[in-house]
Amino acid sequence: MPERYLKLVDIAENYIKSNIHWRVEFTGELQRTEIPEIPVDAIREALLNSFCHKDYSSGESNEVAIYKDRVEIYNPGTFPEGLEPQDYIERVERPVRRNPKIARILYYSKDIESFGTGLKRIADACESAGVRYEFQKKKTGFVVCFYRSEEKADKKPIEADKKPIKAERQEIIITYIKEKGSITNKEARELLGLADSTTKRLLKGMVEQNLLIVEGERKARKYLLKNELEEQKK
């Protein structure tokens, strides 16, 4: 399970990195230096925090939204009651772990350095790079907002980036089936962290696109890759 979460973090990170601006600096060395408009360390930290502190009982998805003037990373898990983001930036505050097992795994894998310091690392990275940021407490969750270097009046987001991209979800399912041979609705739901209805729509859509085929009924139902099955029958 932890590997699946990290896979989603990697996908989201690469998606953001490929849709923000980079500038090139020449320092006299043979290789040029590419600098992103938002620090990559801050992006990675925000994504890890988002998955680590998500409320997995809500059935909601983590979301990444890329706008012309900002990037937002949404976590469906409310901020600890009685605390403010600034509390973790200005002083050492005791961490509140919504998912302690995931937090421990990320710590031992060295994806996070220490508990309760993620927001400060985001703040420090942004301040060093001169990037404006904002932590937004919502009734339904928590948002890390990075403001981009080009402020524009057009607030419409880039198309299809409000949730983890459909194609990326399909890629994760296909990779899983290649490793395991098949996937069930329950396995797909746990793999992607989606609600049951969303998972069913996703799998149904992949069948309609001729990516998957269905075997079995109801609880025994499983999904296989269509191309691989056809190759086996030849």
Short mmCIF file of N, CA, C and O in Angstrom, two decimals, residues 8-88:
data_model
loop_
_atom_site.label_atom_id
_atom_site.label_comp_id
_atom_site.label_asym_id
_atom_site.label_seq_id
_atom_site.Cartn_x
_atom_site.Cartn_y
_atom_site.Cartn_z
N LEU A 8 1.46 7.69 -6.47
CA LEU A 8 0.54 8.80 -6.73
C LEU A 8 1.22 10.15 -6.47
O LEU A 8 1.01 11.11 -7.21
N VAL A 9 2.05 10.20 -5.44
CA VAL A 9 2.79 11.43 -5.16
C VAL A 9 3.74 11.75 -6.31
O VAL A 9 3.84 12.90 -6.76
N ASP A 10 4.43 10.73 -6.82
CA ASP A 10 5.35 10.93 -7.95
C ASP A 10 4.61 11.44 -9.18
O ASP A 10 5.09 12.35 -9.87
N ILE A 11 3.46 10.85 -9.46
CA ILE A 11 2.67 11.26 -10.63
C ILE A 11 2.23 12.72 -10.49
O ILE A 11 2.34 13.52 -11.42
N ALA A 12 1.72 13.07 -9.30
CA ALA A 12 1.26 14.44 -9.08
C ALA A 12 2.42 15.43 -9.16
O ALA A 12 2.28 16.52 -9.73
N GLU A 13 3.57 15.05 -8.59
CA GLU A 13 4.73 15.94 -8.63
C GLU A 13 5.18 16.18 -10.06
O GLU A 13 5.44 17.32 -10.47
N ASN A 14 5.29 15.11 -10.85
CA ASN A 14 5.72 15.26 -12.24
C ASN A 14 4.72 16.07 -13.05
O ASN A 14 5.10 16.83 -13.95
N TYR A 15 3.45 15.93 -12.73
CA TYR A 15 2.42 16.69 -13.44
C TYR A 15 2.58 18.18 -13.18
O TYR A 15 2.50 19.00 -14.10
N ILE A 16 2.79 18.55 -11.91
CA ILE A 16 2.98 19.96 -11.58
C ILE A 16 4.24 20.50 -12.23
O ILE A 16 4.24 21.57 -12.85
N LYS A 17 5.33 19.74 -12.12
CA LYS A 17 6.61 20.19 -12.67
C LYS A 17 6.53 20.41 -14.18
O LYS A 17 7.22 21.27 -14.74
N SER A 18 5.71 19.62 -14.86
CA SER A 18 5.61 19.74 -16.32
C SER A 18 4.66 20.85 -16.75
O SER A 18 4.58 21.18 -17.93
N ASN A 19 3.95 21.45 -15.79
CA ASN A 19 2.98 22.50 -16.13
C ASN A 19 3.26 23.84 -15.48
O ASN A 19 2.41 24.72 -15.47
N ILE A 20 4.46 23.99 -14.91
CA ILE A 20 4.87 25.30 -14.40
C ILE A 20 6.03 25.81 -15.23
O ILE A 20 6.60 25.08 -16.04
N HIS A 21 6.38 27.06 -15.04
CA HIS A 21 7.46 27.67 -15.81
C HIS A 21 8.82 27.40 -15.18
O HIS A 21 8.95 27.33 -13.96
N TRP A 22 9.81 27.24 -16.03
CA TRP A 22 11.19 27.07 -15.59
C TRP A 22 12.04 28.13 -16.28
O TRP A 22 11.84 28.41 -17.46
N ARG A 23 12.98 28.69 -15.57
CA ARG A 23 13.91 29.62 -16.20
C ARG A 23 15.32 29.00 -16.20
O ARG A 23 15.63 28.15 -15.36
N VAL A 24 16.11 29.43 -17.13
CA VAL A 24 17.46 28.88 -17.29
C VAL A 24 18.49 29.93 -16.88
O VAL A 24 18.39 31.09 -17.27
N GLU A 25 19.43 29.49 -16.08
CA GLU A 25 20.53 30.38 -15.69
C GLU A 25 21.86 29.75 -16.11
O GLU A 25 22.07 28.55 -15.96
N PHE A 26 22.74 30.58 -16.65
CA PHE A 26 24.08 30.13 -17.03
C PHE A 26 25.07 30.71 -16.03
O PHE A 26 25.16 31.94 -15.87
N THR A 27 25.80 29.83 -15.35
CA THR A 27 26.70 30.28 -14.28
C THR A 27 28.17 30.17 -14.70
O THR A 27 29.04 30.29 -13.86
N GLY A 28 28.43 29.95 -15.97
CA GLY A 28 29.80 29.81 -16.44
C GLY A 28 30.27 28.37 -16.49
O GLY A 28 31.32 28.06 -17.04
N GLU A 29 29.45 27.46 -15.94
CA GLU A 29 29.79 26.04 -16.00
C GLU A 29 29.27 25.46 -17.31
O GLU A 29 28.51 26.08 -18.05
N LEU A 30 29.68 24.21 -17.59
CA LEU A 30 29.29 23.58 -18.84
C LEU A 30 27.78 23.33 -18.90
O LEU A 30 27.16 23.46 -19.95
N GLN A 31 27.21 22.96 -17.78
CA GLN A 31 25.78 22.65 -17.76
C GLN A 31 24.98 23.85 -17.27
O GLN A 31 25.39 24.55 -16.33
N ARG A 32 23.84 24.08 -17.88
CA ARG A 32 22.98 25.17 -17.47
C ARG A 32 22.17 24.76 -16.24
O ARG A 32 22.01 23.57 -15.96
N THR A 33 21.66 25.73 -15.52
CA THR A 33 20.85 25.47 -14.33
C THR A 33 19.41 25.85 -14.63
O THR A 33 19.13 26.96 -15.06
N GLU A 34 18.49 24.90 -14.41
CA GLU A 34 17.07 25.15 -14.63
C GLU A 34 16.40 25.37 -13.28
O GLU A 34 16.53 24.54 -12.37
N ILE A 35 15.69 26.47 -13.15
CA ILE A 35 15.08 26.85 -11.88
C ILE A 35 13.57 26.95 -12.06
O ILE A 35 13.09 27.72 -12.89
N PRO A 36 12.79 26.21 -11.26
CA PRO A 36 11.32 26.27 -11.38
C PRO A 36 10.76 27.50 -10.70
O PRO A 36 11.37 28.05 -9.78
N GLU A 37 9.58 27.94 -11.13
CA GLU A 37 8.97 29.11 -10.51
C GLU A 37 8.46 28.79 -9.09
O GLU A 37 8.25 29.69 -8.29
N ILE A 38 8.26 27.50 -8.80
CA ILE A 38 7.90 27.05 -7.45
C ILE A 38 8.94 26.01 -7.02
O ILE A 38 9.22 25.09 -7.79
N PRO A 39 9.51 26.13 -5.85
CA PRO A 39 10.54 25.16 -5.43
C PRO A 39 10.03 23.73 -5.45
O PRO A 39 8.96 23.44 -4.91
N VAL A 40 10.78 22.84 -6.07
CA VAL A 40 10.37 21.44 -6.17
C VAL A 40 10.27 20.81 -4.79
O VAL A 40 9.39 20.00 -4.53
N ASP A 41 11.18 21.17 -3.89
CA ASP A 41 11.13 20.62 -2.52
C ASP A 41 9.83 20.97 -1.83
O ASP A 41 9.26 20.15 -1.09
N ALA A 42 9.34 22.19 -2.06
CA ALA A 42 8.09 22.63 -1.44
C ALA A 42 6.90 21.87 -2.04
O ALA A 42 5.97 21.48 -1.33
N ILE A 43 6.94 21.65 -3.35
CA ILE A 43 5.87 20.89 -4.02
C ILE A 43 5.81 19.48 -3.47
O ILE A 43 4.75 18.96 -3.11
N ARG A 44 6.97 18.83 -3.40
CA ARG A 44 7.05 17.44 -2.91
C ARG A 44 6.54 17.35 -1.47
O ARG A 44 5.79 16.45 -1.12
N GLU A 45 6.98 18.29 -0.65
CA GLU A 45 6.58 18.29 0.76
C GLU A 45 5.07 18.46 0.90
O GLU A 45 4.43 17.80 1.71
N ALA A 46 4.50 19.37 0.11
CA ALA A 46 3.06 19.60 0.17
C ALA A 46 2.27 18.36 -0.25
O ALA A 46 1.23 18.05 0.33
N LEU A 47 2.75 17.66 -1.26
CA LEU A 47 2.07 16.45 -1.73
C LEU A 47 2.17 15.33 -0.70
O LEU A 47 1.19 14.62 -0.43
N LEU A 48 3.35 15.16 -0.10
CA LEU A 48 3.51 14.14 0.94
C LEU A 48 2.61 14.44 2.12
O LEU A 48 1.97 13.53 2.67
N ASN A 49 2.54 15.70 2.52
CA ASN A 49 1.66 16.09 3.62
C ASN A 49 0.20 15.82 3.27
O ASN A 49 -0.59 15.37 4.11
N SER A 50 -0.15 16.08 2.02
CA SER A 50 -1.52 15.90 1.58
C SER A 50 -1.97 14.44 1.70
O SER A 50 -3.05 14.14 2.20
N PHE A 51 -1.12 13.52 1.26
CA PHE A 51 -1.46 12.10 1.32
C PHE A 51 -1.34 11.56 2.74
O PHE A 51 -2.11 10.70 3.16
N CYS A 52 -0.37 12.07 3.49
CA CYS A 52 -0.14 11.58 4.85
C CYS A 52 -1.27 11.97 5.79
O CYS A 52 -1.64 11.21 6.68
N HIS A 53 -1.84 13.16 5.61
CA HIS A 53 -2.85 13.67 6.53
C HIS A 53 -4.27 13.61 5.96
O HIS A 53 -5.20 14.18 6.54
N LYS A 54 -4.44 12.92 4.86
CA LYS A 54 -5.77 12.78 4.27
C LYS A 54 -6.71 12.01 5.19
O LYS A 54 -6.30 11.08 5.89
N ASP A 55 -7.97 12.39 5.17
CA ASP A 55 -9.01 11.64 5.86
C ASP A 55 -9.52 10.57 4.90
O ASP A 55 -10.36 10.84 4.05
N TYR A 56 -9.00 9.35 5.03
CA TYR A 56 -9.32 8.30 4.07
C TYR A 56 -10.73 7.74 4.26
O TYR A 56 -11.22 6.99 3.42
N SER A 57 -11.40 8.12 5.33
CA SER A 57 -12.78 7.66 5.53
C SER A 57 -13.78 8.54 4.78
O SER A 57 -14.95 8.19 4.66
N SER A 58 -13.31 9.67 4.26
CA SER A 58 -14.23 10.62 3.61
C SER A 58 -14.65 10.18 2.21
O SER A 58 -15.68 10.60 1.71
N GLY A 59 -13.84 9.35 1.56
CA GLY A 59 -14.15 8.94 0.19
C GLY A 59 -13.78 9.99 -0.84
O GLY A 59 -13.97 9.78 -2.03
N GLU A 60 -13.25 11.13 -0.39
CA GLU A 60 -12.85 12.20 -1.31
C GLU A 60 -11.41 11.99 -1.77
O GLU A 60 -10.62 11.31 -1.12
N SER A 61 -11.06 12.60 -2.90
CA SER A 61 -9.73 12.47 -3.46
C SER A 61 -8.86 13.68 -3.15
O SER A 61 -9.36 14.79 -3.01
N ASN A 62 -7.58 13.45 -3.04
CA ASN A 62 -6.63 14.56 -3.04
C ASN A 62 -6.72 15.24 -4.40
O ASN A 62 -6.94 14.56 -5.40
N GLU A 63 -6.56 16.55 -4.43
CA GLU A 63 -6.71 17.27 -5.69
C GLU A 63 -5.52 18.20 -5.95
O GLU A 63 -4.98 18.81 -5.02
N VAL A 64 -5.15 18.29 -7.22
CA VAL A 64 -4.14 19.25 -7.66
C VAL A 64 -4.78 20.12 -8.72
O VAL A 64 -5.32 19.61 -9.70
N ALA A 65 -4.75 21.43 -8.49
CA ALA A 65 -5.33 22.37 -9.46
C ALA A 65 -4.26 23.36 -9.88
O ALA A 65 -3.63 24.00 -9.03
N ILE A 66 -4.05 23.49 -11.18
CA ILE A 66 -3.05 24.42 -11.71
C ILE A 66 -3.78 25.55 -12.42
O ILE A 66 -4.45 25.34 -13.43
N TYR A 67 -3.64 26.75 -11.87
CA TYR A 67 -4.23 27.95 -12.44
C TYR A 67 -3.13 28.80 -13.07
O TYR A 67 -1.93 28.54 -12.89
N LYS A 68 -3.54 29.83 -13.77
CA LYS A 68 -2.55 30.71 -14.40
C LYS A 68 -1.75 31.50 -13.36
O LYS A 68 -0.62 31.89 -13.61
N ASP A 69 -2.34 31.72 -12.20
CA ASP A 69 -1.64 32.52 -11.19
C ASP A 69 -1.25 31.75 -9.94
O ASP A 69 -0.60 32.29 -9.05
N ARG A 70 -1.62 30.47 -9.84
CA ARG A 70 -1.33 29.72 -8.63
C ARG A 70 -1.46 28.21 -8.86
O ARG A 70 -2.06 27.77 -9.85
N VAL A 71 -0.91 27.45 -7.94
CA VAL A 71 -1.06 26.00 -7.90
C VAL A 71 -1.63 25.64 -6.53
O VAL A 71 -1.11 26.09 -5.50
N GLU A 72 -2.70 24.85 -6.51
CA GLU A 72 -3.32 24.46 -5.25
C GLU A 72 -3.26 22.95 -5.07
O GLU A 72 -3.53 22.19 -6.00
N ILE A 73 -2.89 22.53 -3.87
CA ILE A 73 -2.87 21.11 -3.50
C ILE A 73 -3.86 20.93 -2.36
O ILE A 73 -3.65 21.47 -1.26
N TYR A 74 -4.92 20.19 -2.62
CA TYR A 74 -6.01 20.04 -1.65
C TYR A 74 -5.95 18.68 -0.98
O TYR A 74 -5.75 17.65 -1.63
N ASN A 75 -6.12 18.69 0.33
CA ASN A 75 -6.12 17.48 1.13
C ASN A 75 -7.48 17.36 1.84
O ASN A 75 -7.84 18.25 2.63
N PRO A 76 -8.26 16.29 1.57
CA PRO A 76 -9.54 16.11 2.25
C PRO A 76 -9.36 15.62 3.68
O PRO A 76 -9.73 14.51 4.04
N GLY A 77 -8.75 16.46 4.49
CA GLY A 77 -8.55 16.18 5.90
C GLY A 77 -8.39 17.51 6.62
O GLY A 77 -7.47 18.27 6.33
N THR A 78 -9.30 17.83 7.53
CA THR A 78 -9.29 19.14 8.16
C THR A 78 -8.06 19.32 9.05
O THR A 78 -7.51 18.34 9.57
N PHE A 79 -7.65 20.57 9.23
CA PHE A 79 -6.49 20.89 10.06
C PHE A 79 -6.85 20.63 11.52
O PHE A 79 -8.00 20.79 11.93
N PRO A 80 -5.86 20.20 12.35
CA PRO A 80 -6.14 19.90 13.76
C PRO A 80 -6.84 21.06 14.48
O PRO A 80 -6.42 22.22 14.36
N GLU A 81 -7.88 20.74 15.20
CA GLU A 81 -8.67 21.76 15.89
C GLU A 81 -7.83 22.48 16.94
O GLU A 81 -7.07 21.86 17.69
N GLY A 82 -7.98 23.79 17.00
CA GLY A 82 -7.27 24.58 17.98
C GLY A 82 -5.88 25.00 17.57
O GLY A 82 -5.19 25.71 18.31
N LEU A 83 -5.44 24.58 16.38
CA LEU A 83 -4.11 24.92 15.89
C LEU A 83 -4.21 25.68 14.58
O LEU A 83 -5.19 25.55 13.84
N GLU A 84 -3.19 26.47 14.30
CA GLU A 84 -3.09 27.20 13.05
C GLU A 84 -1.80 26.79 12.33
O GLU A 84 -0.82 26.40 12.99
N PRO A 85 -1.77 26.86 10.99
CA PRO A 85 -0.53 26.52 10.26
C PRO A 85 0.68 27.29 10.78
O PRO A 85 1.78 26.74 10.87
N GLN A 86 0.47 28.55 11.16
CA GLN A 86 1.58 29.37 11.63
C GLN A 86 2.20 28.82 12.92
O GLN A 86 3.38 29.07 13.20
N ASP A 87 1.41 28.07 13.69
CA ASP A 87 1.94 27.47 14.93
C ASP A 87 3.10 26.53 14.63
O ASP A 87 4.05 26.43 15.41
N TYR A 88 3.02 25.82 13.47
CA TYR A 88 4.06 24.86 13.11
C TYR A 88 5.25 25.53 12.42
O TYR A 88 6.29 24.91 12.24
#
